Coordinates of C-alpha atoms in Angstrom, one line a residue:
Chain W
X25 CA -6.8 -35.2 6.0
X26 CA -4.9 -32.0 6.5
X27 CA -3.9 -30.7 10.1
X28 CA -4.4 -26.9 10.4
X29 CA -3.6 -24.9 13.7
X30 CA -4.8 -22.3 15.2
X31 CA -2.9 -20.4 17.7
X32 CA -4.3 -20.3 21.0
X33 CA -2.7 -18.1 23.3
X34 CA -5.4 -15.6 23.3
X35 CA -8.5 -14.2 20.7
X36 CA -11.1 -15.6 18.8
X37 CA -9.4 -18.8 18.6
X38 CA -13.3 -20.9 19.3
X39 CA -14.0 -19.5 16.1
X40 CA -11.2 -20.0 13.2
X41 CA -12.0 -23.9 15.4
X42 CA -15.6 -23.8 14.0
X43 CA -14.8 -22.6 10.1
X44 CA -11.7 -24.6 9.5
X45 CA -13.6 -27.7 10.7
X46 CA -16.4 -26.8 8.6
X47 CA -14.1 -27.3 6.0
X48 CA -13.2 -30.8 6.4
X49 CA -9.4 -30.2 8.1
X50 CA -8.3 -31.4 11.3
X51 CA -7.7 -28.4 13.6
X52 CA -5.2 -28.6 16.6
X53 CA -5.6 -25.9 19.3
X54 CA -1.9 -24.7 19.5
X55 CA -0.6 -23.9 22.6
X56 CA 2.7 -25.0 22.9
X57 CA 6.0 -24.6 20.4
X58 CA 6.1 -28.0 19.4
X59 CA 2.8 -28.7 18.3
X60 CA 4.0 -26.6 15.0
X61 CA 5.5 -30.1 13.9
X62 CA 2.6 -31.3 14.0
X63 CA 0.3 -29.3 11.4
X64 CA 0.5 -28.4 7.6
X65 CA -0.9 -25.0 8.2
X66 CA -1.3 -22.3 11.0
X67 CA -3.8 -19.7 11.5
X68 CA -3.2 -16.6 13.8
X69 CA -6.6 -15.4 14.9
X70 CA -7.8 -12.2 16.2
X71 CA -7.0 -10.5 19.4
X72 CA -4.7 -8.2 20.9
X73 CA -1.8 -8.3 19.0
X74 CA 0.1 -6.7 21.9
X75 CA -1.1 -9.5 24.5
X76 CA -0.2 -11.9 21.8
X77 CA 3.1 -11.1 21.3
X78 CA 3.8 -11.1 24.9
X79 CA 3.0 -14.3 25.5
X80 CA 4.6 -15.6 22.3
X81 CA 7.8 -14.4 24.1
X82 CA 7.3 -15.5 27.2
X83 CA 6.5 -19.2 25.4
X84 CA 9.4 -19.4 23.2
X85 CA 7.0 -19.2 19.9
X86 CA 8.8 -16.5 17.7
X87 CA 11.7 -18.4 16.5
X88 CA 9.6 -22.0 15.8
X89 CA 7.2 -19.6 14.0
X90 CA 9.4 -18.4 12.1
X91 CA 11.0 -21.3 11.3
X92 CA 7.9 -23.0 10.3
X93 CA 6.8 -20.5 8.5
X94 CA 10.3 -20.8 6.6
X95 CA 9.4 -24.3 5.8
X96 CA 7.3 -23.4 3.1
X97 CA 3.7 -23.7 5.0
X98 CA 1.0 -21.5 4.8
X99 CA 0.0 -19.2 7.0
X100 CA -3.2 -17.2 7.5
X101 CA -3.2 -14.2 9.8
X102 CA -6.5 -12.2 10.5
X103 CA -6.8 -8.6 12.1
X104 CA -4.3 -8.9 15.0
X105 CA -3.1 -12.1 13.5
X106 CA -2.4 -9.5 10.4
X107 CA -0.4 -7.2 12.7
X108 CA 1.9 -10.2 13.8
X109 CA 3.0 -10.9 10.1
X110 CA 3.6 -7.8 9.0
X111 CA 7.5 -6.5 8.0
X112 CA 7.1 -3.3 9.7
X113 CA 4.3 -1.6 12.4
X114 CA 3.8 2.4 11.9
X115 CA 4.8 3.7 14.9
X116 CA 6.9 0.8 16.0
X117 CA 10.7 0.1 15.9
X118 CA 10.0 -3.3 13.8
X119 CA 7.4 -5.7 13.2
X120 CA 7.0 -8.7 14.9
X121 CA 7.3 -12.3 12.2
X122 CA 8.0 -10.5 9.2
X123 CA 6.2 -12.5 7.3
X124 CA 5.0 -10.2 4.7
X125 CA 6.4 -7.3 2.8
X126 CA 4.0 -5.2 4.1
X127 CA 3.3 -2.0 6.7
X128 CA 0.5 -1.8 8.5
X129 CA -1.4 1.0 10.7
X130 CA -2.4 -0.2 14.1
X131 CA -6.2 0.5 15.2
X132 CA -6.3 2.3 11.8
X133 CA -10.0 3.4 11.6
X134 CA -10.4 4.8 15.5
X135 CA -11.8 3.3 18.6
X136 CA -14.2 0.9 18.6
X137 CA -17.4 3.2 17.7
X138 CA -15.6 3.1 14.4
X139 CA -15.8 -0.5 13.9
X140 CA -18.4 -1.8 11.4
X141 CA -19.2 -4.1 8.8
X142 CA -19.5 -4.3 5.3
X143 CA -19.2 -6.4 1.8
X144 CA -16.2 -6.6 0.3
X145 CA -14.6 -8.1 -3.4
X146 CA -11.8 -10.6 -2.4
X147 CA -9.8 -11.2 -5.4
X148 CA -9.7 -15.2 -6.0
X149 CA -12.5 -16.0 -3.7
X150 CA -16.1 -13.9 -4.3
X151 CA -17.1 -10.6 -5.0
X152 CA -19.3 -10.2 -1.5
X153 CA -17.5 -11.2 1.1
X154 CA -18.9 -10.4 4.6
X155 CA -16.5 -8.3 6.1
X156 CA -16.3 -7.4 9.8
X157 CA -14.1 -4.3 11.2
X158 CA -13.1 -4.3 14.5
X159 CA -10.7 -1.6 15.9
X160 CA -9.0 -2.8 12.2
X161 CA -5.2 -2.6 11.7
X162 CA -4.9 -1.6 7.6
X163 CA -2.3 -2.4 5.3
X164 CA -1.1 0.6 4.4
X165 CA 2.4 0.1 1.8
X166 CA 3.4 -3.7 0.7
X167 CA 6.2 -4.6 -1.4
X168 CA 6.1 -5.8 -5.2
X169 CA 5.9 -9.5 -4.1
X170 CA 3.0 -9.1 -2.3
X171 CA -0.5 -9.4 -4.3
X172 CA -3.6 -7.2 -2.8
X173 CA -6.6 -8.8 -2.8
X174 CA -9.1 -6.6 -1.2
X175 CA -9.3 -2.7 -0.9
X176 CA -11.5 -0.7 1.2
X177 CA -11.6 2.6 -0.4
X178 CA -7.8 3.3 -1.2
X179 CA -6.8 1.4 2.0
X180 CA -5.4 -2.6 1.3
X181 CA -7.6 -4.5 3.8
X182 CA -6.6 -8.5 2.3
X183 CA -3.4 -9.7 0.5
X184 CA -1.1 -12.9 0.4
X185 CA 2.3 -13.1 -0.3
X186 CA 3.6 -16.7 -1.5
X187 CA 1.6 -18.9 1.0
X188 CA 1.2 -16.3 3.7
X189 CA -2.6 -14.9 3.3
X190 CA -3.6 -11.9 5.6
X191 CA -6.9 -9.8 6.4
X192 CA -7.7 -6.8 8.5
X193 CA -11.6 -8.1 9.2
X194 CA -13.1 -11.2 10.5
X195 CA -13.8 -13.3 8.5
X196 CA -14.7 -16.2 11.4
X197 CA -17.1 -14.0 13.1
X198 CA -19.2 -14.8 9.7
X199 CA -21.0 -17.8 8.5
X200 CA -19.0 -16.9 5.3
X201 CA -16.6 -19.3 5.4
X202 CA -15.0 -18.9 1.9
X203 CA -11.6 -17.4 2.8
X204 CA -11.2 -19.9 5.3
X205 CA -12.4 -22.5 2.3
X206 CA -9.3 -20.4 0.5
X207 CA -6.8 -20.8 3.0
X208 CA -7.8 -24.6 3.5
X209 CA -7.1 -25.0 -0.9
X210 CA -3.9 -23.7 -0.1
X211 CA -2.8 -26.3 2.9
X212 CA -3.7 -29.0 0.8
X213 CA -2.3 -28.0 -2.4
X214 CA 1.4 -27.6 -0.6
X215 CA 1.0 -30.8 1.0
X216 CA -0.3 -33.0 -1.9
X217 CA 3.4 -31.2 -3.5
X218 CA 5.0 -32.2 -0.6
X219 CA 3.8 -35.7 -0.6
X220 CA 4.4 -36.3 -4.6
X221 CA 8.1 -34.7 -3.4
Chain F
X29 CA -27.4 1.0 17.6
X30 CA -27.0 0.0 14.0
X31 CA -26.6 3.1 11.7
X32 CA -25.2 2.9 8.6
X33 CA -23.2 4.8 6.4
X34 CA -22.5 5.3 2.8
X35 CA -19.1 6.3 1.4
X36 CA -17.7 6.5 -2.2
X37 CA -14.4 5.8 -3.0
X38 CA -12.3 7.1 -6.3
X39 CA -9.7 4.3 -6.7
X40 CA -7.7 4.1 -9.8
X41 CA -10.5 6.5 -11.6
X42 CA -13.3 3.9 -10.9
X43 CA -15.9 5.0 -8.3
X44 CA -16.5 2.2 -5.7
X45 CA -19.4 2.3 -3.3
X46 CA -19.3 0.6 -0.2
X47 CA -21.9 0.7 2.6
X48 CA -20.7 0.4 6.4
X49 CA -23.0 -0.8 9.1
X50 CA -21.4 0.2 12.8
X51 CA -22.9 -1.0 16.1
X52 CA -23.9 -4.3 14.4
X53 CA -24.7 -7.0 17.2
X54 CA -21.7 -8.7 14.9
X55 CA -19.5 -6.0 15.8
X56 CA -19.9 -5.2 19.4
X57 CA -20.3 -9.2 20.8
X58 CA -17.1 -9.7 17.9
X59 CA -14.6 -6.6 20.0
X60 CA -15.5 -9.2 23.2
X61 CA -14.7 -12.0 21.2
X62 CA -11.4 -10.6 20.6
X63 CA -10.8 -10.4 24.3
X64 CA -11.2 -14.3 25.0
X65 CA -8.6 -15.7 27.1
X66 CA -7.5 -12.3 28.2
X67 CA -7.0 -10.3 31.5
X68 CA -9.0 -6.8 31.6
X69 CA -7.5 -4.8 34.6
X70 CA -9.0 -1.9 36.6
X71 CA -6.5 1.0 36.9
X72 CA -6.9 4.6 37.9
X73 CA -4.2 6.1 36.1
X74 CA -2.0 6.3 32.8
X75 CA 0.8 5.2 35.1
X76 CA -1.2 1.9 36.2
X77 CA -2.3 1.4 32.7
X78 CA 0.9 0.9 31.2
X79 CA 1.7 -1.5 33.7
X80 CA -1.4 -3.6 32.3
X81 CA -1.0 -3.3 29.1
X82 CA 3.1 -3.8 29.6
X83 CA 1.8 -7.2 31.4
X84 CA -0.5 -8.2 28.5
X85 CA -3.8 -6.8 29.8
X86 CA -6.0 -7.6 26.7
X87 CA -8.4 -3.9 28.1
X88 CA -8.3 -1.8 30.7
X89 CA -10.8 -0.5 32.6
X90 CA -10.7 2.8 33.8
X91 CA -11.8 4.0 37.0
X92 CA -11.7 6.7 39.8
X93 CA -10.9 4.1 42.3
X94 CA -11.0 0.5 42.4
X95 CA -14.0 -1.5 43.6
X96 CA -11.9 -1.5 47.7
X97 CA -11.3 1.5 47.6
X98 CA -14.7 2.1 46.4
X99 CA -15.6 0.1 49.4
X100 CA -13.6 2.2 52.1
X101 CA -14.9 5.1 50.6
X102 CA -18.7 4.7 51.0
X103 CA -21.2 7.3 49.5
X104 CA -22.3 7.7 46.4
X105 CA -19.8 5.9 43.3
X106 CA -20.1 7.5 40.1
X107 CA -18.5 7.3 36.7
X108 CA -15.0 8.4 37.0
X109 CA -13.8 11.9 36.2
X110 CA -13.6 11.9 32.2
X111 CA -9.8 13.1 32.6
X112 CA -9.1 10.2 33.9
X113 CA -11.0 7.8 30.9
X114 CA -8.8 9.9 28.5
X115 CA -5.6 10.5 30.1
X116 CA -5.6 5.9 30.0
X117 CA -7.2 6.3 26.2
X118 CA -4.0 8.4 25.6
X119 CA -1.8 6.0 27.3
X120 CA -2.3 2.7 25.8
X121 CA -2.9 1.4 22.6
X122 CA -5.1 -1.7 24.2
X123 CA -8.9 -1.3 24.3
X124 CA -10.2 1.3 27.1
X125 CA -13.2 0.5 29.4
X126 CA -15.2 2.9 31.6
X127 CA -18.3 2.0 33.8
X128 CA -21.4 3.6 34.3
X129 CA -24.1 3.5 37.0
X130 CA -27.1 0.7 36.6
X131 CA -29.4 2.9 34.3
X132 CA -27.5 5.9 34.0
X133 CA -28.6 7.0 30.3
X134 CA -26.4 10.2 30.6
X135 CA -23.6 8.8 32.1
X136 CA -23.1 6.0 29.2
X137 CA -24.0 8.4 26.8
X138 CA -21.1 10.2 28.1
X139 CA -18.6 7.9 28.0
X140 CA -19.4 6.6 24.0
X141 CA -19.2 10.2 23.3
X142 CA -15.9 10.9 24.6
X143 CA -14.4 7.1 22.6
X144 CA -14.7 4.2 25.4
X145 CA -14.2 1.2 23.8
X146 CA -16.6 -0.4 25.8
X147 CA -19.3 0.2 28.5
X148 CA -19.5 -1.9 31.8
X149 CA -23.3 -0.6 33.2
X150 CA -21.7 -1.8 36.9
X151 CA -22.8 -2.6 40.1
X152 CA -19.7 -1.6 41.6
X153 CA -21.3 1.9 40.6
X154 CA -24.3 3.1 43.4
X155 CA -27.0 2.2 40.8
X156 CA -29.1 5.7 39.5
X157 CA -32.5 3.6 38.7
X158 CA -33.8 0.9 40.9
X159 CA -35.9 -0.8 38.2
X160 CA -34.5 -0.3 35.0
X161 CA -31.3 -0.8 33.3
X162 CA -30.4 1.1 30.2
X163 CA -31.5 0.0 26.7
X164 CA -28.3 -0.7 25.4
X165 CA -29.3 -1.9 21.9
X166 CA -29.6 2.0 21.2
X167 CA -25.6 2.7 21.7
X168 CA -23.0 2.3 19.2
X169 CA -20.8 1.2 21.9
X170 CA -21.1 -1.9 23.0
X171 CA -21.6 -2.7 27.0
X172 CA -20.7 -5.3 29.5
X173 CA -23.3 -5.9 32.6
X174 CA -22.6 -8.3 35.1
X175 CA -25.2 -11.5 36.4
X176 CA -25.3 -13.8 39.2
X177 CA -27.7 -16.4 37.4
X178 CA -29.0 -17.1 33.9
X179 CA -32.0 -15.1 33.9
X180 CA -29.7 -11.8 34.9
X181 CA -27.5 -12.9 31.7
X182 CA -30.0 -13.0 29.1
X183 CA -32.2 -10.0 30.6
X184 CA -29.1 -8.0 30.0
X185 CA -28.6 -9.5 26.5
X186 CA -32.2 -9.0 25.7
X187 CA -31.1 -5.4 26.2
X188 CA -28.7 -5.1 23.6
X189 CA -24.9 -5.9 26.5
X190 CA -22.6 -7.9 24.1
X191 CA -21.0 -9.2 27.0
X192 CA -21.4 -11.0 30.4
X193 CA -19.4 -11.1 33.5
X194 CA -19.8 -13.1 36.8
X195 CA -21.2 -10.3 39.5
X196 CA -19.0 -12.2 42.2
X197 CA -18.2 -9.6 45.4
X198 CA -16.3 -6.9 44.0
X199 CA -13.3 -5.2 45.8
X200 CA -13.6 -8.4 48.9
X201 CA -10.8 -10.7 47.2
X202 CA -12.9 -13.7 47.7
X203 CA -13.4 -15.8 45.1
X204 CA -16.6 -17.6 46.6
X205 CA -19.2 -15.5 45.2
X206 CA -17.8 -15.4 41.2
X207 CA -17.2 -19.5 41.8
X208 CA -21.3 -19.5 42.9
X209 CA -22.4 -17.8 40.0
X210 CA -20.6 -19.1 36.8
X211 CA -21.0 -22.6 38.8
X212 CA -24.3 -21.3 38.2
X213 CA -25.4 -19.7 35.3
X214 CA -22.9 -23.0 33.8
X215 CA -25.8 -26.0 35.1
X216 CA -28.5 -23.6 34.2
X217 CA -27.0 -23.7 30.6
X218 CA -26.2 -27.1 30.7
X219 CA -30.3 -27.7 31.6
X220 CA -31.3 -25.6 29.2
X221 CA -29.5 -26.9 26.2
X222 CA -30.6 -30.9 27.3
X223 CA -34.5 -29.5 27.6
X224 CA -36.7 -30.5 25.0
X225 CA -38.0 -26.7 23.1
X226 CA -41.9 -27.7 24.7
X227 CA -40.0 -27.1 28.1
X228 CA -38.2 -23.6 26.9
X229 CA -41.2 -21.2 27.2
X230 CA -41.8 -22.2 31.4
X231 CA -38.1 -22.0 32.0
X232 CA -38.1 -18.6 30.7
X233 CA -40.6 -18.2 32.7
X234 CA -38.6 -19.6 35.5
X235 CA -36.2 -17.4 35.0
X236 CA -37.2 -14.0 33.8
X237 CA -35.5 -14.4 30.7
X238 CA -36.5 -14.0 27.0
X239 CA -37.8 -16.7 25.5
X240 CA -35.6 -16.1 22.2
X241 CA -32.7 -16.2 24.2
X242 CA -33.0 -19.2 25.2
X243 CA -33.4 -20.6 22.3
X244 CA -30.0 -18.9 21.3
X245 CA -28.6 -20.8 24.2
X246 CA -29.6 -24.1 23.2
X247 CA -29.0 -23.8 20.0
X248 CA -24.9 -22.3 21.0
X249 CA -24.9 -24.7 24.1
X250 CA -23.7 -21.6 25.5
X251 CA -24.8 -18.0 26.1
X252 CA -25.1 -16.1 22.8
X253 CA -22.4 -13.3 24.2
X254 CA -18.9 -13.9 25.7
X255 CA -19.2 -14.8 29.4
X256 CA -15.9 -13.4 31.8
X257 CA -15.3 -14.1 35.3
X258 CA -15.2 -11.1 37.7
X259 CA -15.6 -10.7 41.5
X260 CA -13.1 -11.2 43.9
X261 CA -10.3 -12.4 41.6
X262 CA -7.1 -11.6 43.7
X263 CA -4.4 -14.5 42.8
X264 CA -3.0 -16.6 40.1
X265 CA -5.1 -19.7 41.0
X266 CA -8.1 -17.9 41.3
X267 CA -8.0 -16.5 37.7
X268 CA -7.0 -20.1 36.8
X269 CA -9.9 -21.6 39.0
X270 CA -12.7 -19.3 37.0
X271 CA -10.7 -20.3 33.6
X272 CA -11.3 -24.1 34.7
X273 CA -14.9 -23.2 35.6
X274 CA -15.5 -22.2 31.8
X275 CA -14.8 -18.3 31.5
X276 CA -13.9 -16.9 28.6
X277 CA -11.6 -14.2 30.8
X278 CA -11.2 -12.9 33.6
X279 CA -11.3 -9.2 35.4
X280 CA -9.4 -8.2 37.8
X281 CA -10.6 -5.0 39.9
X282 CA -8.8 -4.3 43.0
X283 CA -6.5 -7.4 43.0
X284 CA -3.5 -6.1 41.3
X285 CA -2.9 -2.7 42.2
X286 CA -3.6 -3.8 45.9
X287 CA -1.0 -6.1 45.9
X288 CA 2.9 -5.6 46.7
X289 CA 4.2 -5.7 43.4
X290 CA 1.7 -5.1 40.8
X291 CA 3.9 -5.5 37.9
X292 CA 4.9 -9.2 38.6
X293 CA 1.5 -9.8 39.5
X294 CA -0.2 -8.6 36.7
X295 CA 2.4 -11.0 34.6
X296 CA 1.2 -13.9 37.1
X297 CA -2.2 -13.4 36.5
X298 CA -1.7 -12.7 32.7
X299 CA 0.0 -16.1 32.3
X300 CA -2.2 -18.2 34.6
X301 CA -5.0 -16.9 32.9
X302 CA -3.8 -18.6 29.2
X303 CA -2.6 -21.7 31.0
X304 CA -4.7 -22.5 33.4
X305 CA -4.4 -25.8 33.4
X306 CA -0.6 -26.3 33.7
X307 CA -0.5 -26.4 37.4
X308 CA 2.7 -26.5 37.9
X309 CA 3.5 -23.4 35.7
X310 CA 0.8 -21.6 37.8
X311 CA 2.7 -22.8 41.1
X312 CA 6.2 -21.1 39.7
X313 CA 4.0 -18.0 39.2
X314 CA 2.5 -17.8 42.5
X315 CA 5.9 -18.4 44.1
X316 CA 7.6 -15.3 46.2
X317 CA 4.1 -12.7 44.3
X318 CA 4.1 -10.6 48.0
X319 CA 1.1 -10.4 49.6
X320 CA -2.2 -10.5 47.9
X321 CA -5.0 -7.8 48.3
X322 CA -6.4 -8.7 51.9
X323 CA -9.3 -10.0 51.5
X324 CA -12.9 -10.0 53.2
X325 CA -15.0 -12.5 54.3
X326 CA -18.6 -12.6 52.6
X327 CA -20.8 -13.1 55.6
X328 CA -19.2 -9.7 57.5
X329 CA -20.8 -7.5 54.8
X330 CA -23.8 -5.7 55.6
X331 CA -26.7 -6.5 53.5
X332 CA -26.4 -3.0 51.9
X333 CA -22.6 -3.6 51.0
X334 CA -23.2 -6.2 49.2
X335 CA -22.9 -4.5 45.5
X336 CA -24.0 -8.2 43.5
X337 CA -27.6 -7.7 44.6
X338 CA -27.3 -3.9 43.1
X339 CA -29.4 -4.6 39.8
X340 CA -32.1 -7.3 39.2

């Protein structure tokens, strides 16, 4: 069975729990650095992305992120998990993992009277895909390497760069669980490589 | 409220159509979701809420003065200045709080128009209706009440607040009160969820609360919103004792800003709050903090100072 994390330093962490088990993985609540070595695949949930990255400093996390996300293993970020993985921050002096090629607008659509929810077409997983908004960060320029897989009007609300997979919603606030189901396919496909390897 | 709103979108020459539904129960309980694990601090200024937010405050609430001072003060508490709500909106980048009094339509109205994140319909507030709390289901925004006791919890998510908090004894610094009722409201779950569904319908009873809710309960094993301690947190350990107890997060009102040094305290509390049980972490933290808020025995309030039995 494959090992996903999820990291737990603050957000919807219960959640991303609840769909990844759902698909037949075995998730370890990260808390600490070296639990990385112990998982094929880490998710960074929702939150605030601000607290977040606090406490990843304060606990040593950015480098071993990094670094695992250098070994070649997937990562899925949703809404402040998105805001962690992004190149570069409008409004900010740099991003914070750099993960993807991409620059993304902080609480893009206002305050949270703004946030909403919708149906969405998520290019390799479904046309509907429940989509929930809250006090959303939006991609807003990505680099040729990057692939967009879900607009909202002209704004880039999903994409995945090599095995780095981001959205802007919530998709584990839903009982749609097919991007986690996505996310999942892409854990095991790198590790069934890396055990013929 | 759920309103919903259609928009059409010209991308690469092909018209799109996407409909938007806002004040969903999915979206309002989700933005407390968000805040699990967190620390949502009271402050009364853009000053103080940078501080928070600086410490990892995952909200900020935003106030005229905190619940202590709101003590000392006496007379009648109201919602805070609306300068004040937007001069902390301005300041921080974190989500912004504001309270209202117990069934003060106008007053919440107020603060959704003017872009708080999210309502807290307090006791800390001198209530503005004795018997009624507002219908919250009919705002966009979504609200936070506080309860001493299952019944209170699920009354106030019967009326639409996407979030719970303990009551405890604001503005004291004595954790006894928030310890009594998410020791409660926890063994009132815990019965409900073992109870056989015959048994639901008297417990509701029991309790004043809606039947359906119950049901949600037993069927989470928990209460269908996000449940946060608040009430008389004033140290490291104590956000850390009502972590261990089962919160989802904590508040702190007066605690930090009434301490010495309010920046190293709000880190302490921060951290103990994510780790709460790594004890000897939480020791370090607590080590040389300067005096905490002073705090006030229980049993020396008046019966009309004590603000957990404002509400029903």
């Amino acid at each position: 069975m494959i090992h996903i994390g999820v990291l737990a330093l603050q957000g919807a962490v219960r959640e991303h729990v609840k769909a990844l088990q759902a698909e037949d993985t075995n998730v370890i609540v990260v808390k600490r650095p070296e639990q990385l070595d112990e998982i094929d695949g880490l998710v960074l949930p929702g939150g605030e992305s601000t607290t977040m990255r606090r406490l990843i400093d304060k606990y040593n996390f950015l480098e071993p992120l990094r670094q695992f996300a250098e070994a070649g293993k997937p990562v899925f970020g949703t809404c402040a998990g998105l805001i962690l993985m992004a190149r570069d921050i409008d409004g900010a002096d740099s991003g914070h993992l750099g993960l993807i090629d991409m620059t993304v607008e902080r609480n893009a659509f206002g305050r949270q009277r703004e946030s909403f929810e919708t149906k969405l077409a998520v290019e390799d997983v479904a046309e509907d895909v429940e989509a929930v908004f809250i006090r959303a960060p939006l991609i807003i320029d990505v680099g040729e390497d990057v692939r967009v897989l879900a607009t909202y009007g002209n704004d880039i609300v999903a994409a995945r760069q090599g095995l780095f997979l981001t959205c802007s919603f919530h998709p584990e606030l839903t009982a749609d669980n097919r991007l986690h189901q996505y996310f999942a396919g892409m854990v095991r496909e790198v590790s069934k490589t890396a055990l013929q390897a | 409220m759920l309103s919903k709103m259609y928009f059409i979108f010209v991308y690469h020459g092909q018209e799109e159509w996407f409909v938007a539904d806002t004040g969903t129960d999915r979206v309002k309980r989700g933005m407390a979701e968000m805040q699990k694990g967190g620390v949502i601090m009271d402050v009364v200024n853009a000053e103080q809420a940078k501080i928070a937010e600086e410490a990892g405050a995952v909200a900020v609430m935003a106030l005229e003065r905190v619940p202590a001072d709101i003590r000392a003060a006496g007379g009648v508490a109201r919602m805070a200045d609306p300068t004040i709500l937007e001069e902390v909106m301005e300041a921080v980048s974190i989500p912004v709080m504001a309270k209202a009094r117990i069934g003060h339509i106008a007053e919440a109205r107020v603060l959704e128009a003017l872009g708080a994140d999210y309502i807290d319909e307090s006791e800390v507030l001198t209530p503005a209706d004795e018997v009624y709390h507002i219908d919250k289901s009919e705002y966009t925004v979504p609200f936070v009440c506080g309860a001493r006791n299952i019944g209170e919890a699920l009354r106030r998510v019967g009326e639409g607040a996407s979030m719970i908090r303990t009551k405890g004894e604001p503005g004291t610094g004595n954790i006894v009160e928030a310890v009594r009722h998410m020791r409660m409201m926890n063994s009132q779950v815990q019965k409900v969820v073992h109870m056989s569904k015959d048994e639901l319908m008297t417990e509701a009873k029991e309790h004043g609360a809606p039947y359906e809710q119950l049901l949600a309960v037993q069927e989470h094993g928990r209460l269908p919103v996000v449940n946060f301690a608040a009430g008389g947190i004033a140290t490291p350990a104590d956000a850390a004792l009502m972590m261990q107890l089962g919160s989802d997060g904590v508040f702190v009102g007066s605690g930090i800003f009434k301490s010495d040094d309010p920046k190293t305290y709000a880190r302490a509390i921060v951290e103990a709050t994510t780790h709460y049980d790594d004890y000897a972490l939480i020791g370090k933290l607590s080590k040389g903090l300067g005096s905490a808020m002073k705090g006030q025995e229980i049993s020396s309030l008046q019966p009309e100072e004590r603000m957990q039995d404002r509400g029903w």
